[in-house]
mmCIF file of N, CA and C in Angstrom:
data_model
loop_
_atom_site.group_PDB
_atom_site.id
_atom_site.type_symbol
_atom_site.label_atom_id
_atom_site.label_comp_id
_atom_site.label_asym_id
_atom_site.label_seq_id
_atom_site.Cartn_x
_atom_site.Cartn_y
_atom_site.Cartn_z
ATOM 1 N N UNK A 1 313.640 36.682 -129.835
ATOM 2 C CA UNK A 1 313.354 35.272 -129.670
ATOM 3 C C UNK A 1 314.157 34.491 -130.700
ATOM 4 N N UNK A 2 315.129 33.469 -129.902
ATOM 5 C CA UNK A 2 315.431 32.962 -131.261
ATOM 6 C C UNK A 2 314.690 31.552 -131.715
ATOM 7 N N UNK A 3 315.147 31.745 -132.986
ATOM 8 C CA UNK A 3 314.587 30.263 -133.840
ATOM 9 C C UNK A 3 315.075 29.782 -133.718
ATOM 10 N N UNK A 4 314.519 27.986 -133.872
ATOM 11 C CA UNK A 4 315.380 27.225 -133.746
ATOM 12 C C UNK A 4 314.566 25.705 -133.784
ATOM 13 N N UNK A 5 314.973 25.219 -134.705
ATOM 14 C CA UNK A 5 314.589 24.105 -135.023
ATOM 15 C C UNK A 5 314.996 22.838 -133.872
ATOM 16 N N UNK A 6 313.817 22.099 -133.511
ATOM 17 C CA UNK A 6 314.212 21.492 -132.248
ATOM 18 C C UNK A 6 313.417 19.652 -133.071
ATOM 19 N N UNK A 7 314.174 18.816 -132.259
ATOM 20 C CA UNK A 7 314.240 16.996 -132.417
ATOM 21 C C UNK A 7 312.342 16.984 -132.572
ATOM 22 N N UNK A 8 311.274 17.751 -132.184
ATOM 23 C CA UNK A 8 310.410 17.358 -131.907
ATOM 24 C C UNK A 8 309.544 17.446 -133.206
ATOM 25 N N UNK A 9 310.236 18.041 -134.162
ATOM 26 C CA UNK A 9 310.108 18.668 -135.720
ATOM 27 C C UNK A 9 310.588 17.747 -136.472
ATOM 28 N N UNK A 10 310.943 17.125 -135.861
ATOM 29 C CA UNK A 10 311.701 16.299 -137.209
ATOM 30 C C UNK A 10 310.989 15.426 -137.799
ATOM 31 N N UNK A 11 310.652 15.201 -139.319
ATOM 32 C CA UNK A 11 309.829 14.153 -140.145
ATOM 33 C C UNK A 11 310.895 12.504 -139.692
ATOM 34 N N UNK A 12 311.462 12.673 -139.415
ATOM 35 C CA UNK A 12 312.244 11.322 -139.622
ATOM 36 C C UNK A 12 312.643 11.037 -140.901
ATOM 37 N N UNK A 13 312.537 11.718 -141.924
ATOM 38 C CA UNK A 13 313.591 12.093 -143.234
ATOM 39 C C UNK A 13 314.891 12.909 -143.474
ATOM 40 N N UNK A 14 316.102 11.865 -143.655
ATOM 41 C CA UNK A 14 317.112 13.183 -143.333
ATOM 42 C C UNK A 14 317.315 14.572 -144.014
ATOM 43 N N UNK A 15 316.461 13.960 -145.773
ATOM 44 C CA UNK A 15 316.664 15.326 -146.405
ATOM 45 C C UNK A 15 316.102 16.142 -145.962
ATOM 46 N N UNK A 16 314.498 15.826 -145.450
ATOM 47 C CA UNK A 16 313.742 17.029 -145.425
ATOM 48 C C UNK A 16 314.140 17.853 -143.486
ATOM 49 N N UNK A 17 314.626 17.198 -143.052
ATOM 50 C CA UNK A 17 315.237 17.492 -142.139
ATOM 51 C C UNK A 17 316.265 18.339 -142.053
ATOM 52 N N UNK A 18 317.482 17.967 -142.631
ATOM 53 C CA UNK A 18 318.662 18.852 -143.031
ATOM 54 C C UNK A 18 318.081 20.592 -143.729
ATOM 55 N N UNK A 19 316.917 20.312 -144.206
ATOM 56 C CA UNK A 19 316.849 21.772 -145.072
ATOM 57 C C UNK A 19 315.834 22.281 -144.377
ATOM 58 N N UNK A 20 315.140 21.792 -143.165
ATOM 59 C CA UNK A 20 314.486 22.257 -142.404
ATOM 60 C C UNK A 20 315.196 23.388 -141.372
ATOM 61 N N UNK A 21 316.196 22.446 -140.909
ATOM 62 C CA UNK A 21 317.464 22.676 -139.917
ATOM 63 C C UNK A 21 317.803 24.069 -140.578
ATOM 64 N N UNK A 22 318.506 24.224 -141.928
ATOM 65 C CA UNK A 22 319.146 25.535 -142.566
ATOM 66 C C UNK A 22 318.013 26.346 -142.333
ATOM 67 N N UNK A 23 316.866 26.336 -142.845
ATOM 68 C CA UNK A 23 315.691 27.337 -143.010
ATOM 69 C C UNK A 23 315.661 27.841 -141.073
ATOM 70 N N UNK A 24 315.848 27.003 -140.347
ATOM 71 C CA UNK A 24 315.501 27.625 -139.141
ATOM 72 C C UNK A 24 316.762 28.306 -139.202
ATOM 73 N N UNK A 25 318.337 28.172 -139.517
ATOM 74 C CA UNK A 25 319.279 28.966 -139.275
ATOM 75 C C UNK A 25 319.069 30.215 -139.645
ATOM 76 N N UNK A 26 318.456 30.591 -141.592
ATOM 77 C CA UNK A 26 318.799 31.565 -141.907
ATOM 78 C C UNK A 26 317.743 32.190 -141.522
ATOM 79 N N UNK A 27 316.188 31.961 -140.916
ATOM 80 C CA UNK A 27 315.377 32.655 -140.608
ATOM 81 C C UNK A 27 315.826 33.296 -139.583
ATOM 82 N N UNK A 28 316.663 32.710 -138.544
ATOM 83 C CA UNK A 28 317.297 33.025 -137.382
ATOM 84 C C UNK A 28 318.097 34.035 -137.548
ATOM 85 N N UNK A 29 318.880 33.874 -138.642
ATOM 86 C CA UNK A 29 319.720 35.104 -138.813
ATOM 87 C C UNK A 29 319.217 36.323 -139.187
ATOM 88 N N UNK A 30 318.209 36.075 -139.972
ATOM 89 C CA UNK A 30 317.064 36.997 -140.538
ATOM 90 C C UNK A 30 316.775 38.031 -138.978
ATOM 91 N N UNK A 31 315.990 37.916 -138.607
ATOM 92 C CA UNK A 31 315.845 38.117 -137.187
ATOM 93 C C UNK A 31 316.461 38.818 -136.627
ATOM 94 N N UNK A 32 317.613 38.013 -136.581
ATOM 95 C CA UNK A 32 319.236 38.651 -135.797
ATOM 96 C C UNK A 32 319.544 39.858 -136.613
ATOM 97 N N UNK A 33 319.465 39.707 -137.732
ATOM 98 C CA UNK A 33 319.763 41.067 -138.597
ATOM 99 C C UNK A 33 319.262 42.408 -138.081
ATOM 100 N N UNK A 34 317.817 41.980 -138.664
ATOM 101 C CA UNK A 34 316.343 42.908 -138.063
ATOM 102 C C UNK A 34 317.054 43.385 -136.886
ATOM 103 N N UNK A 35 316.894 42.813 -135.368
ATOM 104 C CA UNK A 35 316.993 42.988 -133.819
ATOM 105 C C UNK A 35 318.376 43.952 -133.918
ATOM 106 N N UNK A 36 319.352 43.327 -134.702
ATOM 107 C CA UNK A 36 320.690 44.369 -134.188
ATOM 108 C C UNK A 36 320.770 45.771 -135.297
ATOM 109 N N UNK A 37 319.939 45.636 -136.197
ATOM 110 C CA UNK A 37 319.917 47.056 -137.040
ATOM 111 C C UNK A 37 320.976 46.753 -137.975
ATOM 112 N N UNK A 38 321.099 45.855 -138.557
ATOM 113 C CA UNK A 38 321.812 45.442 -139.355
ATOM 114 C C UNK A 38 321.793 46.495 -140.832
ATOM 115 N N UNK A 39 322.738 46.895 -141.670
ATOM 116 C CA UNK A 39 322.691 47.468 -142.690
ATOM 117 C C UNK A 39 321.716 46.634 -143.819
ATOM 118 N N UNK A 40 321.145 47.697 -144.710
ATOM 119 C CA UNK A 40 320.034 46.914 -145.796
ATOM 120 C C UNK A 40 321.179 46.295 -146.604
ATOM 121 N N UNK A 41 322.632 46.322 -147.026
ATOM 122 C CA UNK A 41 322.493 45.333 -147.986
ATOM 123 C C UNK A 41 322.520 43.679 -147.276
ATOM 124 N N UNK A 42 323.175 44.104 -146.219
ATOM 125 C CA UNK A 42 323.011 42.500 -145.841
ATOM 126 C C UNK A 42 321.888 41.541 -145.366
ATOM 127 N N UNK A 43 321.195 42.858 -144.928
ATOM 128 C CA UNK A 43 319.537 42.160 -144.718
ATOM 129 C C UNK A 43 318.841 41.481 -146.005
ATOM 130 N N UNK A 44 319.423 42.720 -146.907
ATOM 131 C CA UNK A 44 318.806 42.014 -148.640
ATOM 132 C C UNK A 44 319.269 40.958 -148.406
ATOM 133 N N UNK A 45 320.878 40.517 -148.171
ATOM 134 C CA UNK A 45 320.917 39.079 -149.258
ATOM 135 C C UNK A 45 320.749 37.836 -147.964
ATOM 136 N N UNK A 46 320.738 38.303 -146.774
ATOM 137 C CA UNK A 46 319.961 37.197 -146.407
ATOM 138 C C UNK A 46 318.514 37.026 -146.430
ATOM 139 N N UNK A 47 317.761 38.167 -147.137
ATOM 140 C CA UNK A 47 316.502 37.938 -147.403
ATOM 141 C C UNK A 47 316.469 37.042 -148.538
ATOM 142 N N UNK A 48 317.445 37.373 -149.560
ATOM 143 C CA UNK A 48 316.853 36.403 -150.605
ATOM 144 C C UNK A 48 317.752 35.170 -150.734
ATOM 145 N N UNK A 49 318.716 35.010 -149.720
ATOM 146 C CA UNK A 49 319.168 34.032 -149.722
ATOM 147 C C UNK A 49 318.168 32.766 -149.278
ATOM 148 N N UNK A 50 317.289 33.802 -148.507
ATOM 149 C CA UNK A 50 316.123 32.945 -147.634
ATOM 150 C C UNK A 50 315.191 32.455 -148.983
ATOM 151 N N UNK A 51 314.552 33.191 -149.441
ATOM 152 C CA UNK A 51 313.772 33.270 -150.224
ATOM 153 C C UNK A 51 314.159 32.057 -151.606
ATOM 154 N N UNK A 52 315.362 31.801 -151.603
ATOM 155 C CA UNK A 52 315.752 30.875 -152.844
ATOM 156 C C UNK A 52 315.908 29.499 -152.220
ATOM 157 N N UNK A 53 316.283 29.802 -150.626
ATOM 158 C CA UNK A 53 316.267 28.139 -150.010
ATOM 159 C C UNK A 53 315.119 27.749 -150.301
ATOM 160 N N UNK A 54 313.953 28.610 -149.581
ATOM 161 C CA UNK A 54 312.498 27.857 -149.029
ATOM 162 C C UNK A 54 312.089 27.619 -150.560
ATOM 163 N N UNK A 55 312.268 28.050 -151.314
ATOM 164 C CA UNK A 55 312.254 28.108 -152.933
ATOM 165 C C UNK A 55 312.243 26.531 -152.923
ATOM 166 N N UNK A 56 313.687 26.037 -152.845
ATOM 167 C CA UNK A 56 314.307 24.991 -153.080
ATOM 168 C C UNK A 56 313.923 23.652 -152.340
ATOM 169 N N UNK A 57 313.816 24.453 -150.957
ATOM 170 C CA UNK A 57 313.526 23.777 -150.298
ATOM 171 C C UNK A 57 311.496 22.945 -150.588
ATOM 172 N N UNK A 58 311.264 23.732 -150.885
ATOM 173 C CA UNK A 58 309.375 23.644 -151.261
ATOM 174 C C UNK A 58 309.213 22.393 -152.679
ATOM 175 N N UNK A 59 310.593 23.263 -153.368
ATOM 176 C CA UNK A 59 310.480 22.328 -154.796
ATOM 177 C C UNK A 59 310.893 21.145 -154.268
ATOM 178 N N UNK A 60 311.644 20.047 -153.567
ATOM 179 C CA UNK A 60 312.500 19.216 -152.846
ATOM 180 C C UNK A 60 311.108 18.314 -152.196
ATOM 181 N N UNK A 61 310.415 18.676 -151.578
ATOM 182 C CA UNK A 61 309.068 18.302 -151.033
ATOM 183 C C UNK A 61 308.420 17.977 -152.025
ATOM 184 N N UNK A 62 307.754 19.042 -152.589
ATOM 185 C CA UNK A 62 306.964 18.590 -153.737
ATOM 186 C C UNK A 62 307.387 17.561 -154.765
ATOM 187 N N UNK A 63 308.778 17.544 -154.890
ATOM 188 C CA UNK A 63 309.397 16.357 -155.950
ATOM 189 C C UNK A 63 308.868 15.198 -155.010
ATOM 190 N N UNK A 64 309.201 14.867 -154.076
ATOM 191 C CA UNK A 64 308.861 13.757 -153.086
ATOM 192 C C UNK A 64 307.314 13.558 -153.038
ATOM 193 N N UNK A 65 306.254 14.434 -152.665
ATOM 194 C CA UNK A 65 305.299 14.055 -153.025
ATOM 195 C C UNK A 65 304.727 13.574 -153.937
ATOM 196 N N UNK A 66 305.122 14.120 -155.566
ATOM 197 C CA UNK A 66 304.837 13.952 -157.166
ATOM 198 C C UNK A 66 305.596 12.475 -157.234
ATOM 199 N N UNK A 67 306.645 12.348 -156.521
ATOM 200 C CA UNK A 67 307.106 10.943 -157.077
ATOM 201 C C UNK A 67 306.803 9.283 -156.432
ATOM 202 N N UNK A 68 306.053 9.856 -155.361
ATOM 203 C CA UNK A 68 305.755 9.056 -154.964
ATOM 204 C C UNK A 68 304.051 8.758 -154.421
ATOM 205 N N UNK A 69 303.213 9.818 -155.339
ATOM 206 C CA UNK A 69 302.087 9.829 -154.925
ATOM 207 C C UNK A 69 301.277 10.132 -153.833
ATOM 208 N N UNK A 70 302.041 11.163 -153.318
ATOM 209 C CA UNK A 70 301.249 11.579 -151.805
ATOM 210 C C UNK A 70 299.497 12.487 -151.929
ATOM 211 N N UNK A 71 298.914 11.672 -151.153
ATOM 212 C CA UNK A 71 297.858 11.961 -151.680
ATOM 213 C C UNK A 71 297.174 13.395 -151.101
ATOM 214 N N UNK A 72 297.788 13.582 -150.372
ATOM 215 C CA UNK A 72 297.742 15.288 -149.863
ATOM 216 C C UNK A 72 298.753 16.271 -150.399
ATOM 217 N N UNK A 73 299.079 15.618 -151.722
ATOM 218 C CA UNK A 73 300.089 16.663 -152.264
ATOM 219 C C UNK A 73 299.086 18.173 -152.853
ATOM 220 N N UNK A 74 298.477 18.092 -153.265
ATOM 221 C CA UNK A 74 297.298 19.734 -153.615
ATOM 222 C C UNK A 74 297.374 20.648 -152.010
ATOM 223 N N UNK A 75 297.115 19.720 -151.274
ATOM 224 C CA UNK A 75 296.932 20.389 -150.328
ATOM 225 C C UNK A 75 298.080 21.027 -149.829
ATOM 226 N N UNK A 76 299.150 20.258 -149.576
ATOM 227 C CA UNK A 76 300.268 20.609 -149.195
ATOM 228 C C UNK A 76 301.074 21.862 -149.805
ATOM 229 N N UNK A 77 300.751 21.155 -151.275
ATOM 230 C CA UNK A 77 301.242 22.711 -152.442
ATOM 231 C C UNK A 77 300.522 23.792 -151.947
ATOM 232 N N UNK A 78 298.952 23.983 -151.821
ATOM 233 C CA UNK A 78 298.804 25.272 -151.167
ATOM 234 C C UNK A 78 299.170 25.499 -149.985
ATOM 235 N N UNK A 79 299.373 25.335 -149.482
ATOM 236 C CA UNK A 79 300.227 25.720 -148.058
ATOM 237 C C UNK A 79 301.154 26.351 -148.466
ATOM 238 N N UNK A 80 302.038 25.611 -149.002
ATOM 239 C CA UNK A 80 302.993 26.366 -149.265
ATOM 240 C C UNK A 80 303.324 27.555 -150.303
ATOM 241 N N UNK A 81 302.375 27.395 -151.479
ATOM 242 C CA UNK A 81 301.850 28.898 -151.681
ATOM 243 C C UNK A 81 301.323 30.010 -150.834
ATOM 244 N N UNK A 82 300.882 29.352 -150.074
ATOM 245 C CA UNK A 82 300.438 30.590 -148.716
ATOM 246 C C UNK A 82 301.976 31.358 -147.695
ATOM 247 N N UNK A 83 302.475 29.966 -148.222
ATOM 248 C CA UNK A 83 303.721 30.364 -147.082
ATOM 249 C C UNK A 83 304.408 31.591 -147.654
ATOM 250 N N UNK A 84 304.449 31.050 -149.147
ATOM 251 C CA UNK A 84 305.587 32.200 -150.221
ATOM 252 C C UNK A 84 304.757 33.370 -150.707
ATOM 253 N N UNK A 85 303.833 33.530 -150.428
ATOM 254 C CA UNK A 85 302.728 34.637 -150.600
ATOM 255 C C UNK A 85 303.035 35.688 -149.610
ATOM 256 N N UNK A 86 302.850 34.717 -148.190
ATOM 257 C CA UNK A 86 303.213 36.094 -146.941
ATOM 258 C C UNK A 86 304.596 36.142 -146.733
ATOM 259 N N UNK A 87 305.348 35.499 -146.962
ATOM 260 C CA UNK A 87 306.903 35.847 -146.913
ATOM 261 C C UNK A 87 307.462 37.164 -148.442
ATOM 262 N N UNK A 88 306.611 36.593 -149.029
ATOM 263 C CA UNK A 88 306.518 38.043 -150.214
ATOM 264 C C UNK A 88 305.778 39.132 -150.052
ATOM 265 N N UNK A 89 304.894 39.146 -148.686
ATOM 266 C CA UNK A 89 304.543 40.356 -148.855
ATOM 267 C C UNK A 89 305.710 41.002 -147.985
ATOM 268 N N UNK A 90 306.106 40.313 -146.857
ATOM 269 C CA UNK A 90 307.217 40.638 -145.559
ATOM 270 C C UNK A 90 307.662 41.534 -146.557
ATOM 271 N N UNK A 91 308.714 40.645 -147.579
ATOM 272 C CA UNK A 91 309.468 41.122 -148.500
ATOM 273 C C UNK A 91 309.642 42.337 -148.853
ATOM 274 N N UNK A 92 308.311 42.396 -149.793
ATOM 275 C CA UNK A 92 308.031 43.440 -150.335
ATOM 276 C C UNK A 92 307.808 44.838 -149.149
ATOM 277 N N UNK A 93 307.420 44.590 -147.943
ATOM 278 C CA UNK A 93 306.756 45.972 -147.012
ATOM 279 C C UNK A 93 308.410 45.974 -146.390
ATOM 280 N N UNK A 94 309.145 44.699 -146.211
ATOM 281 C CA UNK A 94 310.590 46.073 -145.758
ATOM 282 C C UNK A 94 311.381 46.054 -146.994
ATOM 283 N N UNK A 95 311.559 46.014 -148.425
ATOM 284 C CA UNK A 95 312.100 47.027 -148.992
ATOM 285 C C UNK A 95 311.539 48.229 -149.500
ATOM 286 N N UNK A 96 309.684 48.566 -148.733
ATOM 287 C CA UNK A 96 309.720 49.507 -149.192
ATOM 288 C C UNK A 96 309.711 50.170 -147.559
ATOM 289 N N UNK A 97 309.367 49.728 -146.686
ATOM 290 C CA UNK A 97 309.837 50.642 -145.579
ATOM 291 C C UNK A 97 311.034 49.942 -144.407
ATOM 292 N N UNK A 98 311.510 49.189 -144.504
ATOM 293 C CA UNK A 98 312.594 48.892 -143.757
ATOM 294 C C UNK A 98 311.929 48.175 -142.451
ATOM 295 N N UNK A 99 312.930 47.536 -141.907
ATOM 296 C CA UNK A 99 312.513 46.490 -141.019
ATOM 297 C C UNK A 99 311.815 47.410 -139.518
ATOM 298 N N UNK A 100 311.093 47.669 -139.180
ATOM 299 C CA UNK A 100 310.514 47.815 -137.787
ATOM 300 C C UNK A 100 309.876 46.907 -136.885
ATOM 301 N N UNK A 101 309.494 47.337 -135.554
ATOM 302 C CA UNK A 101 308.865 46.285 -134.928
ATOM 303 C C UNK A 101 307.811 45.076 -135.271
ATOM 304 N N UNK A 102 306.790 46.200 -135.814
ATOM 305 C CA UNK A 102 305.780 45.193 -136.668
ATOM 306 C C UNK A 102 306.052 44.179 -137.591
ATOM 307 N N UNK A 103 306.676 44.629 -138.360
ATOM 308 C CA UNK A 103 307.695 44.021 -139.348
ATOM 309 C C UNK A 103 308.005 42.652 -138.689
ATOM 310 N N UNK A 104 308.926 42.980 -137.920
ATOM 311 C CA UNK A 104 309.516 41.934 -137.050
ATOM 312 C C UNK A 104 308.879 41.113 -136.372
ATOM 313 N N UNK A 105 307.962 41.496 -135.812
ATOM 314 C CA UNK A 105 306.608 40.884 -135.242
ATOM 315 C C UNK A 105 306.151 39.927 -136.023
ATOM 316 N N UNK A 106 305.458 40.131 -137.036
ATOM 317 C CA UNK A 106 304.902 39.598 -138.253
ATOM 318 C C UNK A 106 305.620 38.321 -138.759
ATOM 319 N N UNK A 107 306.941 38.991 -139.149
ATOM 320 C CA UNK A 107 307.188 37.775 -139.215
ATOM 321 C C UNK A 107 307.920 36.553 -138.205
ATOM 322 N N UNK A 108 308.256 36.832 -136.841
ATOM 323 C CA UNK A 108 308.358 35.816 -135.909
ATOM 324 C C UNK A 108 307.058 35.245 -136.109
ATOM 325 N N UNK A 109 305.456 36.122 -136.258
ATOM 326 C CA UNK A 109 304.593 35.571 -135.629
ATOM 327 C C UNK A 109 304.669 34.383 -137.397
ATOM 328 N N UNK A 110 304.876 34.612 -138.608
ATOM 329 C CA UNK A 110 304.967 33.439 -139.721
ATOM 330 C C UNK A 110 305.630 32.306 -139.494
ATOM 331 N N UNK A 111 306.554 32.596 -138.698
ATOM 332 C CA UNK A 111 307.641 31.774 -138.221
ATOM 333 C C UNK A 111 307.099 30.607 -137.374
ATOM 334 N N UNK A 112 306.477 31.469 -136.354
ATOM 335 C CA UNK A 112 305.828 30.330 -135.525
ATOM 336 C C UNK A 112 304.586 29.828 -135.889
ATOM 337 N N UNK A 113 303.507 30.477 -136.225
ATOM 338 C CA UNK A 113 302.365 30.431 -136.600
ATOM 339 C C UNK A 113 301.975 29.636 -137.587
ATOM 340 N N UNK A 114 302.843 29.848 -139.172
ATOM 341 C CA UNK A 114 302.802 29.062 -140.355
ATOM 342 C C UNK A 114 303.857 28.165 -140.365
ATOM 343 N N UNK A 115 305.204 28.382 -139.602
ATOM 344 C CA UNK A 115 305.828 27.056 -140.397
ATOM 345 C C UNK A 115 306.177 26.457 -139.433
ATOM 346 N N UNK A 116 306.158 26.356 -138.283
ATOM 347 C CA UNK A 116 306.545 25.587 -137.157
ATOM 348 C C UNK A 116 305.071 24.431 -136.866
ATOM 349 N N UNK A 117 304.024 24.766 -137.432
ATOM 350 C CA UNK A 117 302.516 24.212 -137.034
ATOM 351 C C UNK A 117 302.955 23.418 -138.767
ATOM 352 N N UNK A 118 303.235 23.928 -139.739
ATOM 353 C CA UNK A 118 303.349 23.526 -140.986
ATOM 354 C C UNK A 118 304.075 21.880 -140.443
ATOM 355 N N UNK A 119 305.446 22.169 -140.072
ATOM 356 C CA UNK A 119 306.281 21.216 -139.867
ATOM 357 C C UNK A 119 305.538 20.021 -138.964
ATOM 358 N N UNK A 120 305.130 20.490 -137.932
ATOM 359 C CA UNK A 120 304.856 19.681 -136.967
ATOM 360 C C UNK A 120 303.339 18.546 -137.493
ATOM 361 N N UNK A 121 302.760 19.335 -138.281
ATOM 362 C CA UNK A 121 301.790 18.207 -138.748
ATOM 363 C C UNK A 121 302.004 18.295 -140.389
ATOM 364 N N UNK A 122 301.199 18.719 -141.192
ATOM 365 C CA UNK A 122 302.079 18.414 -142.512
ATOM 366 C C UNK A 122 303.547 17.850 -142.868
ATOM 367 N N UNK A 123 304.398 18.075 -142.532
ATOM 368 C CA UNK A 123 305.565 17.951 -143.187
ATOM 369 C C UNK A 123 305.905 16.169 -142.284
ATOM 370 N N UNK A 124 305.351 16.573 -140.956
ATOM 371 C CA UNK A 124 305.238 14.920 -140.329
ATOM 372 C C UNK A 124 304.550 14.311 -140.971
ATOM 373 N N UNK A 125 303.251 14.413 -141.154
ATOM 374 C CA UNK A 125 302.169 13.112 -142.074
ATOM 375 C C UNK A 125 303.241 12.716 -143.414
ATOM 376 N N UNK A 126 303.541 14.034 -144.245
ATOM 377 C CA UNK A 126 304.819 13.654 -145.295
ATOM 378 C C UNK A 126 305.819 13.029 -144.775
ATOM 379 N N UNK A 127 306.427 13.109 -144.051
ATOM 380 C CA UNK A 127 307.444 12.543 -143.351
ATOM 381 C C UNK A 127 306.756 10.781 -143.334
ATOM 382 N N UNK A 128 305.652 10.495 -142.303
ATOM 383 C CA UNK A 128 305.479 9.038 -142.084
ATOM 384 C C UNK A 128 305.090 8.564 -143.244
ATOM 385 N N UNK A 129 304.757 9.053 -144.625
ATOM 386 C CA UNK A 129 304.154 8.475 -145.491
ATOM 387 C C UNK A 129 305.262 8.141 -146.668
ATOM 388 N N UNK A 130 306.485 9.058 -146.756
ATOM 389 C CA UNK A 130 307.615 8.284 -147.465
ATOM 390 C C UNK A 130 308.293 7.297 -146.255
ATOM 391 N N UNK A 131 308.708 7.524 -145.123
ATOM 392 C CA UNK A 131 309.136 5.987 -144.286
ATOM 393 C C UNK A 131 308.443 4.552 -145.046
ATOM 394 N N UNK A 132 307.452 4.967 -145.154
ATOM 395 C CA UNK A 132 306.099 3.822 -145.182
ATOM 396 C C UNK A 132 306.478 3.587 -146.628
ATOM 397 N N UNK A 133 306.817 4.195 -147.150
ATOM 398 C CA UNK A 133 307.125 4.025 -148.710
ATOM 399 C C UNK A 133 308.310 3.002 -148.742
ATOM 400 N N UNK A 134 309.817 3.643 -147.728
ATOM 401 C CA UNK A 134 310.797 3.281 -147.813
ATOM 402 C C UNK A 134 310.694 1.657 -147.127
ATOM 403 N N UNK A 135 309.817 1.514 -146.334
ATOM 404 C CA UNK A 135 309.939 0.501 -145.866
ATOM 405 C C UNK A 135 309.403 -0.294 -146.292
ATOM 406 N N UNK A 136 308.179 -0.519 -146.672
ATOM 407 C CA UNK A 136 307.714 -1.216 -147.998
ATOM 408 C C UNK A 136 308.345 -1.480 -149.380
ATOM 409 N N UNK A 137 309.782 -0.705 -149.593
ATOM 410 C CA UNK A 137 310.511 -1.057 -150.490
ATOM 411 C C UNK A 137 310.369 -0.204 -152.056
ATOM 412 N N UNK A 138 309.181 0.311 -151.565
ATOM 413 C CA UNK A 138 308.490 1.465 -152.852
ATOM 414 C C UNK A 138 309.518 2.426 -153.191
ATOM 415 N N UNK A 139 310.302 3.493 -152.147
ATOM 416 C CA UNK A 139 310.717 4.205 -152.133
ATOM 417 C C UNK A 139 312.221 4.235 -151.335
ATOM 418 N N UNK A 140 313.220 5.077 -152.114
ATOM 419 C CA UNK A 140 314.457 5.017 -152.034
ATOM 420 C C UNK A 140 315.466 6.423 -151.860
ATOM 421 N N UNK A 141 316.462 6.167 -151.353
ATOM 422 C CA UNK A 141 317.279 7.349 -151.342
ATOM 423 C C UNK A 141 316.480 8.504 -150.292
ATOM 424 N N UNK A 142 315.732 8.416 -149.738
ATOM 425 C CA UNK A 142 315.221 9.211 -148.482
ATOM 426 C C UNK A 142 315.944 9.391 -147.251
ATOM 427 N N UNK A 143 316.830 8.384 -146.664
ATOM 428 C CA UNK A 143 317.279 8.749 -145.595
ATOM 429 C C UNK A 143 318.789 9.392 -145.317
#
């Protein structure tokens, strides 16, 4: 199945958009790796290539929430501790047994399950609540 980040996801923020967009690429590739039996070192470094976006990508959000007072920012932060919790366990169960079905399973089912439901309501409510910022004049450099 591939991933793939689609118009109906989108916060209407270009940053958080643009790094949404990559995260669906490299998860995608992730995947693609897994499905074609890809050799472990390259699975490694698009694992942790993954692992340092959503990194980046999480810190990038949270700066936006902290700076502008989002009042579901606690909440949001755990989420996304939940997110980097089960993507670390993924982690951790294929370098110690290598990618298999389940494996693979598991994590399409994170994919869809946690961050596609993540995006579509969290990261939207974030999304309409810096617009609302920007347009009120509060908030800057968002689009």
């Amino acid at each position: 199945m591939p991933v793939q980040w689609t118009p109906d996801l989108s916060t209407k923020v270009e940053a958080i958009d643009d790094q949404h967009r990559e995260l669906f690429r490299q998860l995608d590739l992730l995947l693609k790796a897994w499905h074609a039996g890809k050799g472990r070192d390259e699975v490694e470094k698009i694992l942790q290539l993954l692992d340092d976006y959503v990194s980046y990508h999480f810190r990038t959000e949270e700066r936006f929430m902290e700076t502008y007072r989002y009042s579901s920012t606690a909440a949001h932060k755990a989420q996304h501790a939940v997110f980097t919790a089960s993507f670390g366990r993924l982690k951790d169960r294929y370098f110690r047994s290598g990618a298999d079905a389940s494996l693979i399973e598991e994590t399409n089912e994170l994919v869809v399950d946690w961050f596609v439901k993540h995006l579509r309501y969290s990261d939207k409510a974030l999304g309409l609540f810096l617009k609302m910022k920007v347009q009120t004049g509060v908030g800057h450099a968002l689009l």
